[in-house]
Short mmCIF file of C-alpha atoms and ligand atoms in Angstrom, two decimals:
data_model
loop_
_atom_site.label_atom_id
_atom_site.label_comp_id
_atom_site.label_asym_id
_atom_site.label_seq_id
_atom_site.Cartn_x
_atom_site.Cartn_y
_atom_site.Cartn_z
CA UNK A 19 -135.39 122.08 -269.43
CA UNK A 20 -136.42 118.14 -270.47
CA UNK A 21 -138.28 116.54 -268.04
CA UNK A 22 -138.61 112.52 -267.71
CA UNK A 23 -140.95 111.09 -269.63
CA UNK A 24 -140.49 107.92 -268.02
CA UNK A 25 -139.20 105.90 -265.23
CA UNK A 26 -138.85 102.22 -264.83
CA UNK A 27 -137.73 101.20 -262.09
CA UNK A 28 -136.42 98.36 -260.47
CA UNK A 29 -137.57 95.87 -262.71
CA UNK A 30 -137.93 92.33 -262.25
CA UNK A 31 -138.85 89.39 -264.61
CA UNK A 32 -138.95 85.99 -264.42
CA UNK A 33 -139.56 83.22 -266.59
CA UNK A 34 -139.76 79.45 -265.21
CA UNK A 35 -136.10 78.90 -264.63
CA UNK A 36 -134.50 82.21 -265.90
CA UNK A 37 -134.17 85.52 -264.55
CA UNK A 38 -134.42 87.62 -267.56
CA UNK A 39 -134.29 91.41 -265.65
CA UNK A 40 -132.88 91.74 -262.18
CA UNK A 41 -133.83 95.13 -260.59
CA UNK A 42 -133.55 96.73 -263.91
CA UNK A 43 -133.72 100.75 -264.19
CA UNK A 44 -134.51 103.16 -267.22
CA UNK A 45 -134.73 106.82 -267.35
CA UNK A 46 -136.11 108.67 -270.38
CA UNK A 47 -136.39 112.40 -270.84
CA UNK A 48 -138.74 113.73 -273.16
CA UNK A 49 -138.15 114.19 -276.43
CA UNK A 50 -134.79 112.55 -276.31
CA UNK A 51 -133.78 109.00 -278.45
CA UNK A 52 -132.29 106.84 -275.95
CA UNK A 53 -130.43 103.92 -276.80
CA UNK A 54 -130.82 100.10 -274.95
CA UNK A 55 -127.68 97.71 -275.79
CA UNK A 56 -126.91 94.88 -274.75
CA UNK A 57 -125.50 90.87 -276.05
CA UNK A 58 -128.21 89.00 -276.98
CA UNK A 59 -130.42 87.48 -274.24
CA UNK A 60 -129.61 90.99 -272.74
CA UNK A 61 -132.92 91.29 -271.50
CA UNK A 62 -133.53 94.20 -273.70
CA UNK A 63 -137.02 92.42 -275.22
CA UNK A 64 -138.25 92.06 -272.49
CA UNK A 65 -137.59 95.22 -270.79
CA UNK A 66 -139.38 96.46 -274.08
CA UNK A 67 -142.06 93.94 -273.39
CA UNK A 68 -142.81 94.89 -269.96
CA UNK A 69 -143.10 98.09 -270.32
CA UNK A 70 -146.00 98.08 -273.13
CA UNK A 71 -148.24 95.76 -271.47
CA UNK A 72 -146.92 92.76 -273.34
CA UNK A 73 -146.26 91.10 -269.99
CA UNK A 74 -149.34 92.62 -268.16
CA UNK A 75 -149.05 94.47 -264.63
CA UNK A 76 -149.06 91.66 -262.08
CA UNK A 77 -145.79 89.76 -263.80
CA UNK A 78 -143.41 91.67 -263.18
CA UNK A 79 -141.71 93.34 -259.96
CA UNK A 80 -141.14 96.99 -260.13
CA UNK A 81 -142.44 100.11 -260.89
CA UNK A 82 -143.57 102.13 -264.37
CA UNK A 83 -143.80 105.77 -264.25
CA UNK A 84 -144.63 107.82 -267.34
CA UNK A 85 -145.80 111.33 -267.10
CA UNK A 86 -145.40 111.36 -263.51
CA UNK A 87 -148.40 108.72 -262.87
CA UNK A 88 -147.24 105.09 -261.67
CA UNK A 89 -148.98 102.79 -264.24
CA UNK A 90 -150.44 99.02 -264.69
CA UNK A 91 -150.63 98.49 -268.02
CA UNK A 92 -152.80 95.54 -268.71
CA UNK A 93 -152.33 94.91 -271.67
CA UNK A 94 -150.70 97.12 -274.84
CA UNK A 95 -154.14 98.44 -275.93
CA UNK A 96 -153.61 100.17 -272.46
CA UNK A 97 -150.08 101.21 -273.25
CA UNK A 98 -151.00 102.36 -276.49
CA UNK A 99 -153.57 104.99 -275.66
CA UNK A 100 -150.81 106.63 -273.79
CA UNK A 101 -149.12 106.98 -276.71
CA UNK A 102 -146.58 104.44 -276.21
CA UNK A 103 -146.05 102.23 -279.17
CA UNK A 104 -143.90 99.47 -279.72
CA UNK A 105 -142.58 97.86 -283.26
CA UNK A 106 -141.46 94.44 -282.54
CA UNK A 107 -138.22 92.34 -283.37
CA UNK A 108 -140.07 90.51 -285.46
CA UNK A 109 -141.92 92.41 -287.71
CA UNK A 110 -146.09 91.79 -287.17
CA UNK A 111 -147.91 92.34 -290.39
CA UNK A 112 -150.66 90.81 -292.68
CA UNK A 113 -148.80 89.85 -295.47
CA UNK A 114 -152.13 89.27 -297.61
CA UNK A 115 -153.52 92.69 -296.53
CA UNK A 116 -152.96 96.03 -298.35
CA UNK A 117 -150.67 98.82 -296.55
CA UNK A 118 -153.93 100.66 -295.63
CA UNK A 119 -155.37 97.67 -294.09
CA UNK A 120 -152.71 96.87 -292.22
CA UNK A 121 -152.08 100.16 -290.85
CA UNK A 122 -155.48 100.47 -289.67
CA UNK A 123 -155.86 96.51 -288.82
CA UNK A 124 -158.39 96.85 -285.40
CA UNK A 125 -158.32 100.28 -285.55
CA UNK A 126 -160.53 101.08 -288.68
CA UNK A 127 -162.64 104.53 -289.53
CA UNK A 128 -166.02 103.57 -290.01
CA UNK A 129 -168.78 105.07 -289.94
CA UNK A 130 -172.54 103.39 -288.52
CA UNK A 131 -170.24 99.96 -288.35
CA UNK A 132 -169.29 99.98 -292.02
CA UNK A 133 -165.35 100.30 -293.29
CA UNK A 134 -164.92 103.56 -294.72
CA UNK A 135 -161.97 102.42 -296.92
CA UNK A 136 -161.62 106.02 -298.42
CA UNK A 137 -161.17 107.52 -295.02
CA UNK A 138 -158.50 105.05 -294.62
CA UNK A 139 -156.71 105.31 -297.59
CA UNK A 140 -156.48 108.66 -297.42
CA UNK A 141 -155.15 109.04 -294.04
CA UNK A 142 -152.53 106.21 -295.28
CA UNK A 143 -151.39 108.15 -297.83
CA UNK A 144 -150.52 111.34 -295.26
CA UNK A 145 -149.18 108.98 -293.11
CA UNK A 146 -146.99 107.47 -295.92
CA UNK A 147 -145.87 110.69 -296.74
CA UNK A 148 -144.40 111.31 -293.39
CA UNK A 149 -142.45 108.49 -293.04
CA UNK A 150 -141.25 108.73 -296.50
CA UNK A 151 -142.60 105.69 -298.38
CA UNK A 152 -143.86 106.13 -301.78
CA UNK A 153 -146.44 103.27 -302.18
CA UNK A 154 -149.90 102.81 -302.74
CA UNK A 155 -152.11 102.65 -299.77
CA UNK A 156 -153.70 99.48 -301.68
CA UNK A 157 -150.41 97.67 -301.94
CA UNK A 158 -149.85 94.19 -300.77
CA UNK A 159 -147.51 93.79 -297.69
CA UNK A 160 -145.82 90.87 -299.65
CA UNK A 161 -145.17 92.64 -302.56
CA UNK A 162 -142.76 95.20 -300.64
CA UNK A 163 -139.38 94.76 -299.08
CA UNK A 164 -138.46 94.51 -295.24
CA UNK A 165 -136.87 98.02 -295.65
CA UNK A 166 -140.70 99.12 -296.79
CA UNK A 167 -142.50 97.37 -294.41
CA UNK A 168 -140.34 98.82 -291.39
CA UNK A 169 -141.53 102.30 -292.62
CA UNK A 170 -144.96 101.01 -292.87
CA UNK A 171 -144.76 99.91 -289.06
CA UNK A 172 -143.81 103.26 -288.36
CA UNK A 173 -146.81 104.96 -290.27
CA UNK A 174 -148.82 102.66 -287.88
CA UNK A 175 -147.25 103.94 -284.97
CA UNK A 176 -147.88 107.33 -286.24
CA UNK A 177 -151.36 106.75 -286.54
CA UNK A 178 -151.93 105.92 -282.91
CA UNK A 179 -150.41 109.27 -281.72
CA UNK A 180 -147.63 107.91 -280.78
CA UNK A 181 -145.59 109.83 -277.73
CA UNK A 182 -143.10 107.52 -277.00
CA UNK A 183 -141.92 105.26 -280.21
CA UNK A 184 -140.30 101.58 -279.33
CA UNK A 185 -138.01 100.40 -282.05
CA UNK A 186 -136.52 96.63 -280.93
CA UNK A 187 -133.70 96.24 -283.75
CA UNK A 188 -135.18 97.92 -286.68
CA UNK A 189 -132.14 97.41 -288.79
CA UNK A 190 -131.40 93.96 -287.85
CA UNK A 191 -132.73 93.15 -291.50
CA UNK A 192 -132.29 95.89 -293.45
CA UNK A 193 -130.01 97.28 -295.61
CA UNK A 194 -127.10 99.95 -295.22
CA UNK A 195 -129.07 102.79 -297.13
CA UNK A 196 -132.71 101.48 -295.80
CA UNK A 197 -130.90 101.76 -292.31
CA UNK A 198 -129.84 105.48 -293.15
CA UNK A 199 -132.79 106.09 -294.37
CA UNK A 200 -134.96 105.27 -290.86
CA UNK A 201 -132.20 106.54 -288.81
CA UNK A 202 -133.20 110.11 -290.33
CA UNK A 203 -136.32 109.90 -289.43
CA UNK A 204 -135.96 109.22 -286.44
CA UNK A 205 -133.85 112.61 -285.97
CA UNK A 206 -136.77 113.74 -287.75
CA UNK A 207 -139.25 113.07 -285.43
CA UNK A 208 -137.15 113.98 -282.55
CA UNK A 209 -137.56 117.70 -284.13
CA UNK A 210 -141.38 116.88 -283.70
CA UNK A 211 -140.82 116.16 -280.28
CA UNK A 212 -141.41 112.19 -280.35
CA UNK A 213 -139.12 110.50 -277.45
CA UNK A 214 -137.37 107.32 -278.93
CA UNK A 215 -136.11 104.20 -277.33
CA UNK A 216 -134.15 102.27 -279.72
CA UNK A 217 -132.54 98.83 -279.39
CA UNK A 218 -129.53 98.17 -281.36
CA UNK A 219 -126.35 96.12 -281.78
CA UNK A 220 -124.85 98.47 -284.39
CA UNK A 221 -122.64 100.86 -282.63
CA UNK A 222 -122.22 102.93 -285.42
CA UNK A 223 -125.84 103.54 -285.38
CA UNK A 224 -126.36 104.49 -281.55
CA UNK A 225 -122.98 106.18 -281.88
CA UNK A 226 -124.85 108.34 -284.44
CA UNK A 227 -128.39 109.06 -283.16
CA UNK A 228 -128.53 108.46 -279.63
CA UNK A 229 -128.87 111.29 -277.32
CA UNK A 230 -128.10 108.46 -274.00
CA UNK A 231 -127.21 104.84 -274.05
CA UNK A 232 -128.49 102.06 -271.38
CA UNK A 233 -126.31 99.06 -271.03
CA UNK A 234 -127.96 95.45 -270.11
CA UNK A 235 -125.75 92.66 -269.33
CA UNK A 236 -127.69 89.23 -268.02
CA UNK A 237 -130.56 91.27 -267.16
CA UNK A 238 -128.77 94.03 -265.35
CA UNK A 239 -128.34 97.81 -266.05
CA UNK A 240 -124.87 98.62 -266.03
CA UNK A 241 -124.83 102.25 -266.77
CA UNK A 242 -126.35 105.25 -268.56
CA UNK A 243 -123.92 107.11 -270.38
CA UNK A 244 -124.59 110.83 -271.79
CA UNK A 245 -123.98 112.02 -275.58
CA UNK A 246 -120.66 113.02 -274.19
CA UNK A 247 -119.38 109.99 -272.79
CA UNK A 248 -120.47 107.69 -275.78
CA UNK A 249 -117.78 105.96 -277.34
CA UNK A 250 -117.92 102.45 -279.14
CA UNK A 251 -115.29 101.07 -276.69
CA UNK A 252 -117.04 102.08 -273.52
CA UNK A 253 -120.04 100.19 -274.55
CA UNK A 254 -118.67 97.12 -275.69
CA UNK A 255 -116.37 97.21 -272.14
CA UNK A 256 -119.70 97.60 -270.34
CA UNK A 257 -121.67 95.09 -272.37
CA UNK A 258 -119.26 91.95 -272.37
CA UNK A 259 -118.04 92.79 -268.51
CA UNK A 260 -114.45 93.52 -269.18
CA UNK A 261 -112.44 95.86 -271.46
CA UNK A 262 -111.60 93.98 -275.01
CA UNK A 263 -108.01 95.93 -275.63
CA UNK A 264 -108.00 93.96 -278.84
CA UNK A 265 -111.36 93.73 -280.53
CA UNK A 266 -109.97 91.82 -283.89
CA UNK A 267 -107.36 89.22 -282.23
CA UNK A 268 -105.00 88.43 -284.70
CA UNK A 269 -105.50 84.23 -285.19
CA UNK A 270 -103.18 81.54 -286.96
CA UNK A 271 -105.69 79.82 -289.04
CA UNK A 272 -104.08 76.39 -289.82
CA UNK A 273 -105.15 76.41 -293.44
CA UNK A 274 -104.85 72.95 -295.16
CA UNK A 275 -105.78 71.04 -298.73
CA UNK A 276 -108.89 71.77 -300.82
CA UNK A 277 -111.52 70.49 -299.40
CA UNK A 278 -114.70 71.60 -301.41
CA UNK A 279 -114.53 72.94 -305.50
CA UNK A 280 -117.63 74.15 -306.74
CA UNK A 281 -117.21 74.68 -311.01
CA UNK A 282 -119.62 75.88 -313.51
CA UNK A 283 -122.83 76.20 -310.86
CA UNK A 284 -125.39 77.97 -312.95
CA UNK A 285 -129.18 78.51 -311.72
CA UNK A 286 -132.06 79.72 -312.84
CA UNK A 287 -135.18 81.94 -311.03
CA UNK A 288 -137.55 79.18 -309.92
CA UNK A 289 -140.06 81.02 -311.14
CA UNK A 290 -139.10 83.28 -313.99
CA UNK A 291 -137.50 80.17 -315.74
CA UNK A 292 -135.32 82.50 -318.40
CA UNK A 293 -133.54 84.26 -315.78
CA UNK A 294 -130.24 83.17 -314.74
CA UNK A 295 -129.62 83.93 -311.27
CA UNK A 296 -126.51 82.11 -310.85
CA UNK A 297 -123.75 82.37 -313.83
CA UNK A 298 -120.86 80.02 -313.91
CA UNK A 299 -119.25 80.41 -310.36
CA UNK A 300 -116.54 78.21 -309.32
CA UNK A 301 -115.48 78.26 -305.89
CA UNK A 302 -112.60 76.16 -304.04
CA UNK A 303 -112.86 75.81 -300.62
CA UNK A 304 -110.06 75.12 -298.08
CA UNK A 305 -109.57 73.15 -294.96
CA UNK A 306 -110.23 75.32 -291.85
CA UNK A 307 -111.10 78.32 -293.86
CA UNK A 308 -113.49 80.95 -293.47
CA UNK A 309 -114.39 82.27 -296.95
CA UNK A 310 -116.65 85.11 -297.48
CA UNK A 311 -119.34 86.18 -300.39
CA UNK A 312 -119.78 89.12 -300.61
CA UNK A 313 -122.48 91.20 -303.36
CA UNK A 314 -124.98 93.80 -303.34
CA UNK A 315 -128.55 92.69 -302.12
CA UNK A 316 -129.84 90.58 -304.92
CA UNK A 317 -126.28 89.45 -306.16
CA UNK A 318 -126.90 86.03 -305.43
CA UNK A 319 -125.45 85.13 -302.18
CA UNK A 320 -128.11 83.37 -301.04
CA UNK A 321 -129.33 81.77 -303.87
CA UNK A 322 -125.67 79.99 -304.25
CA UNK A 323 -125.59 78.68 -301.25
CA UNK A 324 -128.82 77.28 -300.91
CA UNK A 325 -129.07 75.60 -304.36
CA UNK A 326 -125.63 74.50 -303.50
CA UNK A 327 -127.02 72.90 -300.72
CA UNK A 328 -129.80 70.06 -302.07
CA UNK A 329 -131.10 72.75 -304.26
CA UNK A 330 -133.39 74.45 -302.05
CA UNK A 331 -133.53 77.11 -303.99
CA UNK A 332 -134.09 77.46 -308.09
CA UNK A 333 -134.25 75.03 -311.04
CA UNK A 334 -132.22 73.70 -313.76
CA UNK A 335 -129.01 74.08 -311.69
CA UNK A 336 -126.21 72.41 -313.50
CA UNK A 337 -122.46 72.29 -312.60
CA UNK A 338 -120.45 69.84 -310.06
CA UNK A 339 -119.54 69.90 -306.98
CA UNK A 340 -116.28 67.98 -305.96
CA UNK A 341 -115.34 67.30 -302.31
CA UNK A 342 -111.70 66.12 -301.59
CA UNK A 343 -111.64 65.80 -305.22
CA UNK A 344 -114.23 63.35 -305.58
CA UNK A 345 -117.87 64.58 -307.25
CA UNK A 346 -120.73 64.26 -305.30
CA UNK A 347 -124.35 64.17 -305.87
CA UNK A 348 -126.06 67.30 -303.34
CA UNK A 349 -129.25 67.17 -305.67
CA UNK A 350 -131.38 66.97 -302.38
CA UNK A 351 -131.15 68.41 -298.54
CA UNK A 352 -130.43 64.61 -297.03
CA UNK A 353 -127.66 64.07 -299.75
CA UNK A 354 -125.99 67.35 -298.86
CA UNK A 355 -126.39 66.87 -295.34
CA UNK A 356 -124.89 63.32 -295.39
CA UNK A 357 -121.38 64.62 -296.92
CA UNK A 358 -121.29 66.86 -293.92
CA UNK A 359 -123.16 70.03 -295.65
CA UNK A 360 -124.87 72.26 -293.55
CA UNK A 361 -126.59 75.34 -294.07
CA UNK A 362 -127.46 78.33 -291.35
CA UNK A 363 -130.03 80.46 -293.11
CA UNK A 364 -130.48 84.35 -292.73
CA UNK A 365 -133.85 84.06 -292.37
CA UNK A 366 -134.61 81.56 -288.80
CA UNK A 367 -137.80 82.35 -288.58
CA UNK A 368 -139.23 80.85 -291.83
CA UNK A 369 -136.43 78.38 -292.94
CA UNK A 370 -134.24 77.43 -289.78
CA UNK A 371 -136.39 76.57 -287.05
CA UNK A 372 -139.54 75.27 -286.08
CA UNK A 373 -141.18 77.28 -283.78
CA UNK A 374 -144.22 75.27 -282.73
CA UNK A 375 -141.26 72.51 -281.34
CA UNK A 376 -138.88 72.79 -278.22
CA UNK A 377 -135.08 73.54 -278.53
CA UNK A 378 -134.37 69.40 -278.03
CA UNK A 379 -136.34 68.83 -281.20
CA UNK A 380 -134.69 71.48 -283.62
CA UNK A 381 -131.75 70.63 -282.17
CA UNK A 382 -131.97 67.03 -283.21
CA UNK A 383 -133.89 67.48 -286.41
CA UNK A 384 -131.40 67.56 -288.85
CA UNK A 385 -129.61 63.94 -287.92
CA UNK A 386 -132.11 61.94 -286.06
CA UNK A 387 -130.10 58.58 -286.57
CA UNK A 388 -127.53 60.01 -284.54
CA UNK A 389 -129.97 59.67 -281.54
CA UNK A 390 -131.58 56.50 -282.75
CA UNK A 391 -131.32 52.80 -281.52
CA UNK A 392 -132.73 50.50 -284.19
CA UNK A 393 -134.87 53.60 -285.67
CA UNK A 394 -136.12 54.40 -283.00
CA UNK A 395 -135.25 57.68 -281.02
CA UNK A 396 -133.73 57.23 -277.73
CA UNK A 397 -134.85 59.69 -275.56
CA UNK A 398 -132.32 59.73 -272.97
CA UNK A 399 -129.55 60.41 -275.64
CA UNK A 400 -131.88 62.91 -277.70
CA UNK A 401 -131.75 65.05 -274.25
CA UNK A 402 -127.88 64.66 -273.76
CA UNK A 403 -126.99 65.54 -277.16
CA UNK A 404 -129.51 68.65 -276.82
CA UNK A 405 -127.69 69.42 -273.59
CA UNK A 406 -124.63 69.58 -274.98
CA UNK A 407 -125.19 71.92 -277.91
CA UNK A 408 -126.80 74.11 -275.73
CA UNK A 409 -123.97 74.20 -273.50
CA UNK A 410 -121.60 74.82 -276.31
CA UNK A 411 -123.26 77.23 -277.98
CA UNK A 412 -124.38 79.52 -275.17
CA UNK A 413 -127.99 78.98 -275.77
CA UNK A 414 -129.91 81.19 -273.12
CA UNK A 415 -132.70 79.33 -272.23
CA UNK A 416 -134.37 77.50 -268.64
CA UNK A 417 -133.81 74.64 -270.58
CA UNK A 418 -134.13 72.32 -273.90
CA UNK A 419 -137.95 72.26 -273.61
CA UNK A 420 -138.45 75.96 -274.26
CA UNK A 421 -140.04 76.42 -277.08
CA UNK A 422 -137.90 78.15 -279.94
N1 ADP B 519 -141.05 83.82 -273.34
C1 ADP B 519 -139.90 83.46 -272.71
N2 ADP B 519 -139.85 82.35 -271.94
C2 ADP B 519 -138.73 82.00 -271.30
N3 ADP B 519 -137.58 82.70 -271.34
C3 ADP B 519 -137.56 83.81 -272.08
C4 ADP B 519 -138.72 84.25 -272.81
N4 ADP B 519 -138.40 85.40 -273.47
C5 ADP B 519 -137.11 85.65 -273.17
N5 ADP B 519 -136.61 84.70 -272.34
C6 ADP B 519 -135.25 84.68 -271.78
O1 ADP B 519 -134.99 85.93 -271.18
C7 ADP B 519 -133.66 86.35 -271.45
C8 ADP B 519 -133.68 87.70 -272.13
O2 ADP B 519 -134.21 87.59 -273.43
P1 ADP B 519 -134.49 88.84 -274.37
O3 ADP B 519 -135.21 89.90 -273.60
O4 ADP B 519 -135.15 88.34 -275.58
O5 ADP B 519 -133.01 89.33 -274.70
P2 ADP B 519 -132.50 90.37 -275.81
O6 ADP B 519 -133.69 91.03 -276.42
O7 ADP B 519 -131.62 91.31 -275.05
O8 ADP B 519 -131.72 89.57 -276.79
C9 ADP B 519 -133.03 85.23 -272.26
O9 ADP B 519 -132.34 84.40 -271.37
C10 ADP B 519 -134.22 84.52 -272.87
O10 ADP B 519 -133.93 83.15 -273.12
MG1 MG B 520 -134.32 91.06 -278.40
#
C-alpha cells in the first residue's frame, strides 16, 4: 500500500503585486512520478520553489508535510538533507568546471581539509554510470551538450541521496531522443523507489510517465487526476479553463505578394573558417505568412536566421537579400532592424534579454528613438509603450519594473 510522501497544503505566495499560489494543494505518494502542468506563469516554479527552501519558511502561507513531520525548510541545504532535490528551469552549472567538480561543487570528499579529487572522480564515474552518461569525470561542462548536462544534474541529485527528485521542465531544451532518453530513467528510478515530481508542458511526455497529474491555473490547483483518468484533452480543458473542442482552428491566412527573397546565402563556421555551415539557400517569403524551417539539430536553422539577421552569427556570408524586390544591406543588427527585421532567439537567457534590467528597459531596447524627444528618452512614453506590450502580450508580471 503507498503511503504519502508528501503533503503541501494550502499554499500561499505572494510577490509585491502578484499572487503567484492561492491556497495551493499537492499530494505525493511514495515512490510514484507525479506530474505538475500548468500555462506558463502557472505557478508551478514556485510551488517547486517553496517547497525546497528556495523561498524559506516564513514567506509563504501554508503547510509542508513530508514523512509525516510538518517542516520549515530554511533554506534548500535544509531541504536537501531530507533527500529532496530540485534541478532547476534553468540549468545551474559551472561551465569552466569539470563534471566531477561540478557534481561535487560544496559538497567535496576531503580528507584533513584537502580535496581528495580521486575520491571524487571515482564516485563520478558510478554516478555517471547510473544515469547513463558516458563522459569523463574530468570533462568540461562547456564542452558537453544541454542533453549531457541534464544527466549530469541528475548524477548530482543522485549523489545527495536523493528521496524525492524535482525536475522543473527538463526537456524544455532538449532533444526528441535526449528527452526519451531521461524519460527512461526516470521509470528507472521509479523501480528504485525514487518519488518524482515532474513539470512539463509536453503532454505526450506526462501522458507517458506520469503515474498522477496536478493542474495549476493562475496559481490554483484545479484537480488531481489518476493514471486512469489521464487524457491529453482533460488537461488542456483544465489548464486553459474551458474545453478547446477544436485544438487546431482552421484559419484563412490572407496570403499576399513576396515580401522577402533570400538567394545564394552561404556562411561559414566563425570559427572553423573552411566549414560551410550555410550552402546556397534561397528563400521567398510571403506577405502574412508563417513559413517554417525545419532540420535536424545542427542543420542550420539557427545559423540562417541569425546571419540573416545583421550577421550575428558566422563570417564570410555572401548572397542578397531582396525585400519587396529591392536589395538591402542587413550586414549589421541596426540595419536589419531598421527594414523591420526582427529576431526572437531560442536561447533568452544569453541572447534575448537582459536580465540585470527591468521589463520597461528590454522592452524598449531594441528602438529607443521610438520613445525619444530630441534624443533624449521620454520617460513618460518609455512607460506607456512598455505598458502596452505587456498588455498585449500577456506578460505576467506586478508590473514593468520587475526585473526580467
Ligand atoms: N521572483 C518573482 N518576483 C515577482 N513575481 C514572480 C517571481 N517569480 C515568479 N513570479 C510571478 O509568479 C507567477 C508564477 O510564476 P512561475 O511560478 O514562474 O510560473 P510557471 O513556472 O508555472 O511558469 C507569475 O505571475 C510570475 O510573474
Ligand atoms: Mg516555470
Amino acid at each position: 500500500m503507498a503511503s504519502t510522501i508528501l503533503e503541501m497544503r494550502d499554499i500561499t505566495k505572494t510577490f509585491p503585486g502578484v499572487k503567484a499560489l492561492s491556497n495551493v494543494n499537492l499530494s505525493v505518494e511514495e515512490g510514484e512520478i507525479h506530474a505538475v502542468v500548468g500555462e506558463n506563469g502557472a505557478g508551478k516554479s514556485t510551488l517547486m520553489k517553496v517547497l525546497s527552501g528556495v523561498y524559506p519558511s516564513g514567506t509563504y502561507d501554508g503547510e509542508i508535510i513530508y514523512r509525516g513531520d510538518e517542516c520549515h525548510f530554511k533554506g534548500i541545504h535544509d531541504s536537501e538533507r531530507r533527500g529532496i532535490v530540485i534541478i532547476h528551469q534553468e540549468l545551474a552549472l559551472v561551465p569552466m568546471l569539470s563534471i566531477a567538480e561540478n557534481i561535487f561543487l560544496g559538497n567535496e570528499h576531503a580528507r584533513y581539509g584537502v580535496i581528495d579529487w580521486n575520491a571524487n572522480e571515482t564516485r563520478t564515474s558510478a554516478l555517471l554510470k547510473k544515469v547513463g552518461l558516458k563522459e569523463d569525470p574530468k570533462t568540461l561542462i562547456t564542452n558537453i551538450g544541454v542533453g549531457k548536462q541534464q544527466l549530469v544534474e541528475i548524477a548530482k541529485a543522485l549523489s545527495k541521496e536523493v528521496q524525492l527528485l524535482i525536475l522543473d521542465e527538463p526537456t524544455a531544451s532538449l532533444s526528441e531522443k535526449d528527452s526519451q532518453a531521461l524519460l527512461d530513467l526516470l521509470l528507472e528510478f521509479k523501480r528504485h523507489g525514487i518519488t518524482s515530481i515532474l513539470i512539463s508542458h509536453k503532454l505526450n511526455e506526462v501522458n507517458r510517465v506520469a503515474d498522477k497529474v496536478t493542474i495549476i491555473r493562475d496559481g490554483r490547483t484545479i484537480e488531481t487526476l489518476a493514471k486512469k483518468d489521464i487524457s491529453e484533452d482533460r488537461i488542456i480543458t483544465s489548464m486553459v479553463g474551458r474545453s478547446l473542442d477544436d485544438r487546431y482552428p482552421s484559419r484563412e491566412p490572407e496570403i499576399g505578394e513576396i515580401v522577402l527573397q533570400v538567394r545564394n546565402w552561404s556562411v561559414y563556421h566563425p570559427i572553423h573558417a573552411e566549414r560551410q555551415v550555410i550552402k546556397g539557400i534561397d528563400i521567398d517569403v510571403r506577405k502574412g505568412e508563417v513559413v517554417g524551417i525545419a532540420g535536424l539539430m545542427g542543420a542550420g536553422r539557427t545559423e540562417f536566421a541569425m546571419s540573416l539577421f545583421g550577421r550575428s552569427y558566422g563570417r564570410r556570408i555572401t548572397g542578397e537579400v531582396l525585400l519587396k524586390g529591392k536589395p538591402i544591406d542587413v550586414s549589421s543588427v541596426s540595419k536589419a532592424v531598421e527594414h523591420g527585421i526582427a529576431y526572437v532567439t531560442e536561447d533568452r537567457k544569453t541572447y534575448g534579454l537582459n536580465l540585470i534590467d527591468h521589463i520597461k528597459h528590454n522592452i524598449t531596447l531594441a528602438n529607443l528613438p521610438g520613445v525619444s524627444r530630441h534624443s533624449v528618452i521620454d520617460d513618460m512614453r518609455e512607460l506607456a509603450v512598455a505598458n502596452a506590450y505587456k498588455a498585449k502580450t500577456n506578460i505576467r508580471s506586478s508590473s514593468v519594473y520587475q526585473m526580467t
